[in-house]
Coordinates of C-alpha atoms in Angstrom, one line a residue:
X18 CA 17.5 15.7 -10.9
X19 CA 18.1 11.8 -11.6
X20 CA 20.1 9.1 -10.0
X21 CA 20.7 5.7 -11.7
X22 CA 22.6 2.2 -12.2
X23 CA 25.3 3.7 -14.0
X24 CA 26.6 6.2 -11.7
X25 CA 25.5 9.6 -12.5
X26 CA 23.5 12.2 -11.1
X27 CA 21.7 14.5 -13.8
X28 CA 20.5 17.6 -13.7
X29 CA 18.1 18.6 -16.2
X30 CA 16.5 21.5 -17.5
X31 CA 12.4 20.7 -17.3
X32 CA 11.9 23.0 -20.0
X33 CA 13.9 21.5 -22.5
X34 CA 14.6 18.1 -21.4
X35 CA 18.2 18.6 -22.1
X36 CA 20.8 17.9 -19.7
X37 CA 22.7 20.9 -17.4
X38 CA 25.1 18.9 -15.5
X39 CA 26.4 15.6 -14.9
X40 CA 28.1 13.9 -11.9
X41 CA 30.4 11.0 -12.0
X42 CA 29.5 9.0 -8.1
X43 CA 31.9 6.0 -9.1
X44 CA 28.7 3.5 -7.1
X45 CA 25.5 2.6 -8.7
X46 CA 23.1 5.3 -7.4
X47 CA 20.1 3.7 -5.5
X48 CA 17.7 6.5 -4.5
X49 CA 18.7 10.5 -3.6
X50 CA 17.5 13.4 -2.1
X51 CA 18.7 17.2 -2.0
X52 CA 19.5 19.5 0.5
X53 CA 20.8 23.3 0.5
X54 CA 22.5 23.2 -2.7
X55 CA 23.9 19.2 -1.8
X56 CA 22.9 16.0 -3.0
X57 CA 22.6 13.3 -0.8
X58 CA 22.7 9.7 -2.7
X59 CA 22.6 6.8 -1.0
X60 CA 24.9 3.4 -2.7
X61 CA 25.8 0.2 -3.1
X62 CA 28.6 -0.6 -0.3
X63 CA 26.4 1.0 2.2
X64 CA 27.3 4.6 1.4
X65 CA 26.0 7.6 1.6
X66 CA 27.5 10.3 0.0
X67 CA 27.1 14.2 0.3
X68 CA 27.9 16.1 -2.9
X69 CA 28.0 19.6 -4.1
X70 CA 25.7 20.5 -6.5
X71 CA 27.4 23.6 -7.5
X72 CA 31.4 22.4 -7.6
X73 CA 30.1 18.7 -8.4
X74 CA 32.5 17.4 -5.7
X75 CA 31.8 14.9 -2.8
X76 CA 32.1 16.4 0.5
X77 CA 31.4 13.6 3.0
X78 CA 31.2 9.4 2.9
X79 CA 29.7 7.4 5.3
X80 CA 29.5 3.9 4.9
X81 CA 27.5 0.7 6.6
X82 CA 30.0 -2.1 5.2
X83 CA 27.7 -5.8 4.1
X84 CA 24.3 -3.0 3.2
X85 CA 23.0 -1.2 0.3
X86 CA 21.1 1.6 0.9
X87 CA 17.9 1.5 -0.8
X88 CA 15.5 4.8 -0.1
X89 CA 16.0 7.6 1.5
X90 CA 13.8 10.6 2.3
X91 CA 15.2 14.2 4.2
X92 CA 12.4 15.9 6.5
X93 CA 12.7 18.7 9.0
X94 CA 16.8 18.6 8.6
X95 CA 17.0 14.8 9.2
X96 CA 17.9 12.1 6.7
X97 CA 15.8 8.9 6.7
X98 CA 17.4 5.3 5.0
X99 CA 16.2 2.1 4.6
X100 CA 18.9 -1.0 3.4
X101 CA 18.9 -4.4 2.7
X102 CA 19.3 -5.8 5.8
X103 CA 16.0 -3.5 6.9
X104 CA 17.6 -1.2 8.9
X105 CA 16.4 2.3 9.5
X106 CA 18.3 4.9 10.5
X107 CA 18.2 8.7 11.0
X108 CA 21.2 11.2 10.1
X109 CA 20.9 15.2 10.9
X110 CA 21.8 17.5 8.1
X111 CA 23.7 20.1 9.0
X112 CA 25.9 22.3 6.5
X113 CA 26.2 19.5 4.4
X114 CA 27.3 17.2 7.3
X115 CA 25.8 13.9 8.5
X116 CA 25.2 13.5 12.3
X117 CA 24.2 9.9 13.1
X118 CA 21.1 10.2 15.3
X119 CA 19.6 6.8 15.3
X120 CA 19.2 3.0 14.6
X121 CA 16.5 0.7 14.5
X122 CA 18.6 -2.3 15.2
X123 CA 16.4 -2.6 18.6
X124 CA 13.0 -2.9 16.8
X125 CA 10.3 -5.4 18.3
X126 CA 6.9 -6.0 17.5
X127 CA 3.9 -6.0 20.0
X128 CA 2.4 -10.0 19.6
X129 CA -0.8 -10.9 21.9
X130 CA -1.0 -14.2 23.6
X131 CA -3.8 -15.8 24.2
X132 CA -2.9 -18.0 27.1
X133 CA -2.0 -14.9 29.1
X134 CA -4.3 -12.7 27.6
X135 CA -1.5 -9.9 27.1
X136 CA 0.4 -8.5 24.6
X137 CA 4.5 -9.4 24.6
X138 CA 7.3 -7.7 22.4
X139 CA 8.9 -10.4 20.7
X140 CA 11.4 -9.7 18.1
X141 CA 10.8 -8.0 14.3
X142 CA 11.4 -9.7 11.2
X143 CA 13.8 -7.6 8.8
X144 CA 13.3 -7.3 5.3
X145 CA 14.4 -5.5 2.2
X146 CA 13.3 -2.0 2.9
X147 CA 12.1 -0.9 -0.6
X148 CA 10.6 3.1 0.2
X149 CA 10.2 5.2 3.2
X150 CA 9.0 8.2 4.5
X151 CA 7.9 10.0 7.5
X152 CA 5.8 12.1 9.5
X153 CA 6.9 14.2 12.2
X154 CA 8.5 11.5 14.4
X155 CA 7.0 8.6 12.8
X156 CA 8.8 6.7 10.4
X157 CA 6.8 4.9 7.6
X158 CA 8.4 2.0 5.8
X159 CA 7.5 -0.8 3.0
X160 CA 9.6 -3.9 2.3
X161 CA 8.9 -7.2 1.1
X162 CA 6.2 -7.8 3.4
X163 CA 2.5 -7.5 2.9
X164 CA 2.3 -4.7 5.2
X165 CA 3.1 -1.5 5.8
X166 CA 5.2 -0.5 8.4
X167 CA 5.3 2.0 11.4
X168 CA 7.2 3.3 14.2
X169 CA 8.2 6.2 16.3
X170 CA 11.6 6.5 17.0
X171 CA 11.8 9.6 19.6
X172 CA 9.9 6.9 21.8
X173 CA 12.7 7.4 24.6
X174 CA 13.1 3.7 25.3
X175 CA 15.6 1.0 24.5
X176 CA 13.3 -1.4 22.4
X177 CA 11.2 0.6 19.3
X178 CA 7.8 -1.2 18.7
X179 CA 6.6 -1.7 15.2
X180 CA 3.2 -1.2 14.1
X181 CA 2.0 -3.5 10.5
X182 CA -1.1 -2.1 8.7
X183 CA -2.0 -4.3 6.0
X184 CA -1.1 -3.2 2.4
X185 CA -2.4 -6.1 0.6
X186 CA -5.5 -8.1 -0.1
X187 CA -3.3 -11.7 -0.1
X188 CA -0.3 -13.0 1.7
X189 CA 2.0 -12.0 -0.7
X190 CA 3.4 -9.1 -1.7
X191 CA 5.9 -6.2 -1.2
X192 CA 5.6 -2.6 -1.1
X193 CA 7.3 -0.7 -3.2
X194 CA 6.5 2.7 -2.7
X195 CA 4.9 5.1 0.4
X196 CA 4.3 9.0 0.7
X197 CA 2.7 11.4 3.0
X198 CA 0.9 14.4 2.5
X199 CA 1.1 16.4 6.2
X200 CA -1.5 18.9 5.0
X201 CA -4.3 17.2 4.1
X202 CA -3.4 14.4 6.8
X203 CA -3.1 11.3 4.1
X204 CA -0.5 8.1 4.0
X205 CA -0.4 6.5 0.6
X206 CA 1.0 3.4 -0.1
X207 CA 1.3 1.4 -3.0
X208 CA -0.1 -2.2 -3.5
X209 CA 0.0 -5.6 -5.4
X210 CA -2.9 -7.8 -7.0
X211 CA -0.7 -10.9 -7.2
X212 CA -3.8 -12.8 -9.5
X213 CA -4.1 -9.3 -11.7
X214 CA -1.0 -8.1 -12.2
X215 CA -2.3 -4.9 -11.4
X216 CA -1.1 -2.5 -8.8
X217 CA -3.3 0.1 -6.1
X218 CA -2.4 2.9 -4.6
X219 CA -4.0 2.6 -0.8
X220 CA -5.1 5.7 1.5
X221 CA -5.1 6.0 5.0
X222 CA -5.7 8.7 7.6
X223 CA -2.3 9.9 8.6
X224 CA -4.0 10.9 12.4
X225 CA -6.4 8.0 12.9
X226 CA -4.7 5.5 10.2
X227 CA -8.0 4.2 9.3
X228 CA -8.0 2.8 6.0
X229 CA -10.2 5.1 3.1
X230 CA -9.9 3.4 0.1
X231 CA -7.8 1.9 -2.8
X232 CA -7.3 3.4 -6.3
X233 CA -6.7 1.5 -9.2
X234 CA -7.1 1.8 -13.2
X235 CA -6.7 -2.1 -13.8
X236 CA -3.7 -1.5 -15.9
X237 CA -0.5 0.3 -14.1
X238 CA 1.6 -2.9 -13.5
X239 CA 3.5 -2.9 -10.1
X240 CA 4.6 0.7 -8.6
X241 CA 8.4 1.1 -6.9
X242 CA 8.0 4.6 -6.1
X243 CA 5.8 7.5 -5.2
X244 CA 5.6 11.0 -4.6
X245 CA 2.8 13.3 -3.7
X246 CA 2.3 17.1 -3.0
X247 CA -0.4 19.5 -2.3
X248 CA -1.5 21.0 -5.5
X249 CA -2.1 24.7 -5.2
X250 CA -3.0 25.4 -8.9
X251 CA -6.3 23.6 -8.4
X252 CA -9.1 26.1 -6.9
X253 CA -10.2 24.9 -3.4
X254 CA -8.5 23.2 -0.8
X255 CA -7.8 19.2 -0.9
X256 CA -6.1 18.8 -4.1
X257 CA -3.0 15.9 -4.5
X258 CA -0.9 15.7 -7.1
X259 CA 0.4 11.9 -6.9
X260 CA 3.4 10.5 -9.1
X261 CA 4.4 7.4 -9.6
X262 CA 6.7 5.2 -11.4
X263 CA 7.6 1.6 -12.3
X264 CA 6.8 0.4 -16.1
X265 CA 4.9 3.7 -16.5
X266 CA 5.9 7.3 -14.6
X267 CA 2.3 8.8 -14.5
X268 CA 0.9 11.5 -12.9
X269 CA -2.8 11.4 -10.6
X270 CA -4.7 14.1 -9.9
X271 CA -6.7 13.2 -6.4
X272 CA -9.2 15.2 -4.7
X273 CA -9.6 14.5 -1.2
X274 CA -12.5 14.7 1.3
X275 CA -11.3 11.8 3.8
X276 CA -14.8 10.2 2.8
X277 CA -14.5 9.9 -1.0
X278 CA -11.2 10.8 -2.7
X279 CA -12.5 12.1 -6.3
X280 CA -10.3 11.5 -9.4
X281 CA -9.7 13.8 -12.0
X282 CA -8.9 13.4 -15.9
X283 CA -7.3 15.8 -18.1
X284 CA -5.6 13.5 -20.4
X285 CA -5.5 9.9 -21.3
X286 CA -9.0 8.6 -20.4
X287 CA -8.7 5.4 -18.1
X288 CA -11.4 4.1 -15.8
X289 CA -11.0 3.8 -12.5
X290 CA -12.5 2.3 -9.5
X291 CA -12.6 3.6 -5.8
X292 CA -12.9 0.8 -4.2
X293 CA -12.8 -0.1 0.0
X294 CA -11.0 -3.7 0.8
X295 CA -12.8 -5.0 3.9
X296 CA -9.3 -7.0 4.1
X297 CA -7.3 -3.7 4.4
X298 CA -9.2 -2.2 7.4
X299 CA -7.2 -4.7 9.8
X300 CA -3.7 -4.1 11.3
X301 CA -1.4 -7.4 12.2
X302 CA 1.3 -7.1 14.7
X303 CA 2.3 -10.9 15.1
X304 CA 5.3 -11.7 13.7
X305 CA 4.9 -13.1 10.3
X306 CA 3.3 -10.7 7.8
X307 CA 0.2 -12.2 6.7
X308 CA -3.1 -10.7 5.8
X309 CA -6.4 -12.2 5.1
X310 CA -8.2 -12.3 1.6
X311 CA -11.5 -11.5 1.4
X312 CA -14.1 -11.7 -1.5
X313 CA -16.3 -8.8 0.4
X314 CA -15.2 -5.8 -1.8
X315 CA -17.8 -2.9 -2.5
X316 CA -17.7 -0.6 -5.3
X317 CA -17.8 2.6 -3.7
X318 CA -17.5 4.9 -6.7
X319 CA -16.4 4.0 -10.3
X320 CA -15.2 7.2 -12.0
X321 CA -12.9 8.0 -14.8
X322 CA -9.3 9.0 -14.1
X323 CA -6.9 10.8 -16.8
X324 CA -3.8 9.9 -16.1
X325 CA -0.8 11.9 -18.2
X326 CA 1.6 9.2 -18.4
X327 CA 5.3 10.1 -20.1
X328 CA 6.0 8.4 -22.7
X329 CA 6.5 4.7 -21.8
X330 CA 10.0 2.9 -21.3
X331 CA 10.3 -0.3 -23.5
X332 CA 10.5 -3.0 -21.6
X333 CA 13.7 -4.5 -20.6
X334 CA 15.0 -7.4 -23.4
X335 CA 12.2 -5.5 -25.3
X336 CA 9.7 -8.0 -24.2
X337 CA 6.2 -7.5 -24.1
X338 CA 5.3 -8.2 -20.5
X339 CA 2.0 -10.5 -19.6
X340 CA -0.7 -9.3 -17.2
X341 CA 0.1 -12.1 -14.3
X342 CA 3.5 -12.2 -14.3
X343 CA 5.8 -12.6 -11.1
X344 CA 5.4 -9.1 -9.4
X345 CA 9.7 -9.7 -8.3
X346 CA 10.1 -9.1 -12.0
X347 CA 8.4 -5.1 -11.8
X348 CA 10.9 -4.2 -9.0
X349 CA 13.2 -1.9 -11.1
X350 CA 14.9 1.0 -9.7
X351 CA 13.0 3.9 -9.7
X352 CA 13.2 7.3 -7.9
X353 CA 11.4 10.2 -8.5
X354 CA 12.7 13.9 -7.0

């Protein structure tokens, strides 16, 4: 199932990559998700609309005037948006209705002074949200920020605190796509090298949120979105399947031990380096998202990955695209399902 630009959802047979069904939205289509035989798309305008997938019909509209939703992701029976404006909120699904459950309009973030030697909740910066997701009640959020962002909304209270762990190795960047796998207790978030061109794909300890390593091949350009599941057809325990698209939609197969993550090939041979950012062990909650660079990288393992990459969409104007240009230029529209 696809969303895009020019209105239409598409449903399409794997098998044969031919087209089952098409539906008409009448709004540019900016991320969806599906639900008990519904599709939930979220729009320009600030809509988001619940439509059968069976009579290709929309059942329900509900609409955030001045906003464009950007991401969405559905967990547990609740629906998850980011906008523009970089406001979350949550919706329950129920029967193909929308219940408005929360919204993080009252989001601070803890700052320490040093006068007082205390910590104080001043107020957070919004930005662009650009991908979500979540895990059990926490909400996990990249925009265009250097850091990744975190809170838990069933906190009870008035005032939500934020939480920033840092996504890049400079002070400039934006994250453009984030996924959790709940069973083998990873976060995975996708990163920048400004100087490169290049982009990583960071992993963190969902329970802990210590900071594992970073995976990169040195040639997938910037990444604006990202899926990840278990992968049961591999034998033993700790597989991931990771997908992710931008310029390229590729697939990584990840084998994880929360010490080492292993990469392995079965197609296009690329190498690949493990590598642990000293930088990206440190979490910032001040106000302005900034991260320190550091030289201090170690190699911890320098494997080969195969990645199987579709074949790769020409570039837009059809030009050829240099390795250091303006990251703002790889932030297409993507969304994988």
């Amino acid at each position: 199932m696809s969303g895009s630009l020019d209105c239409y959802i598409i449903l399409w047979n794997l098998d044969t990559g031919k087209i089952i069904k098409q539906i008409y939205t009448y709004s540019s289509i900016q991320c969806l998700e599906y639900y008990d035989n519904c599709i939930l798309t979220g729009s320009e305008g600030g809509k988001v609309d619940v439509w059968s997938l069976t009579e290709g019909q929309k059942l329900h509209t509900f609409r955030e005037p001045g906003r464009v939703v950007t991401c969405m992701v559905l967990s547990e029976g609740r629906l998850y948006c980011g906008d523009t404006m970089g406001t979350i909120q949550v919706w329950k699904v129920d029967n193909g209705d929308l219940e408005f459950h929360w919204n993080g309009d009252r989001m601070v973030q803890s700052e320490y002074e040093e006068e007082e030697m205390r910590r104080t909740s001043v107020p957070f910066i919004s930005r662009f949200v650009r991908c979500i997701s979540c895990h059990g009640n926490t909400i996990y959020w990249g925009d265009d920020g250097t850091n990744l962002k975190m809170l838990q909304w069933k906190k009870g209270s008035d005032d939500v605190i934020v939480r920033k762990l840092t996504n890049h190795t400079q002070t400039f960047g934006s994250t453009g796509g984030v996924a959790v796998c709940q069973r083998e207790e990873v976060i995975l978030s996708s990163g920048y090298d400004l100087d490169t061109g290049h982009a990583m794909i960071n992993v963190r300890n969902s329970t802990t949120l210590n900071y594992i390593c970073s995976i990169q091949d040195n040639q997938t350009s910037y990444i604006s979105c990202m899926h990840v599941i278990h992968d049961d057809t591999q034998t033993g325990g700790g597989w991931l399947r990771i997908v992710t698209g931008g310029n390229e939609l590729q697939i990584w197969d990840v084998f994880m031990n929360h010490k080492k993550p292993r990469l392995i090939t079965s197609l296009h041979q690329r190498s690949v380096s493990c590598r642990h950012l000293e930088s990206l062990t440190l979490s910032y909650d001040t106000d302005i998202d900034t991260t320190s660079s550091s030289d201090d990288e170690q190699d911890d393992i320098v494997q080969s990955l195969h990645t199987k990459p579709l074949p790769q969409a020409k570039p837009m104007g059809g030009v050829v695209p240099q390795q250091r240009q303006s990251w703002i230029e790889w932030l297409y529209n993507c969304n994988i399902l």
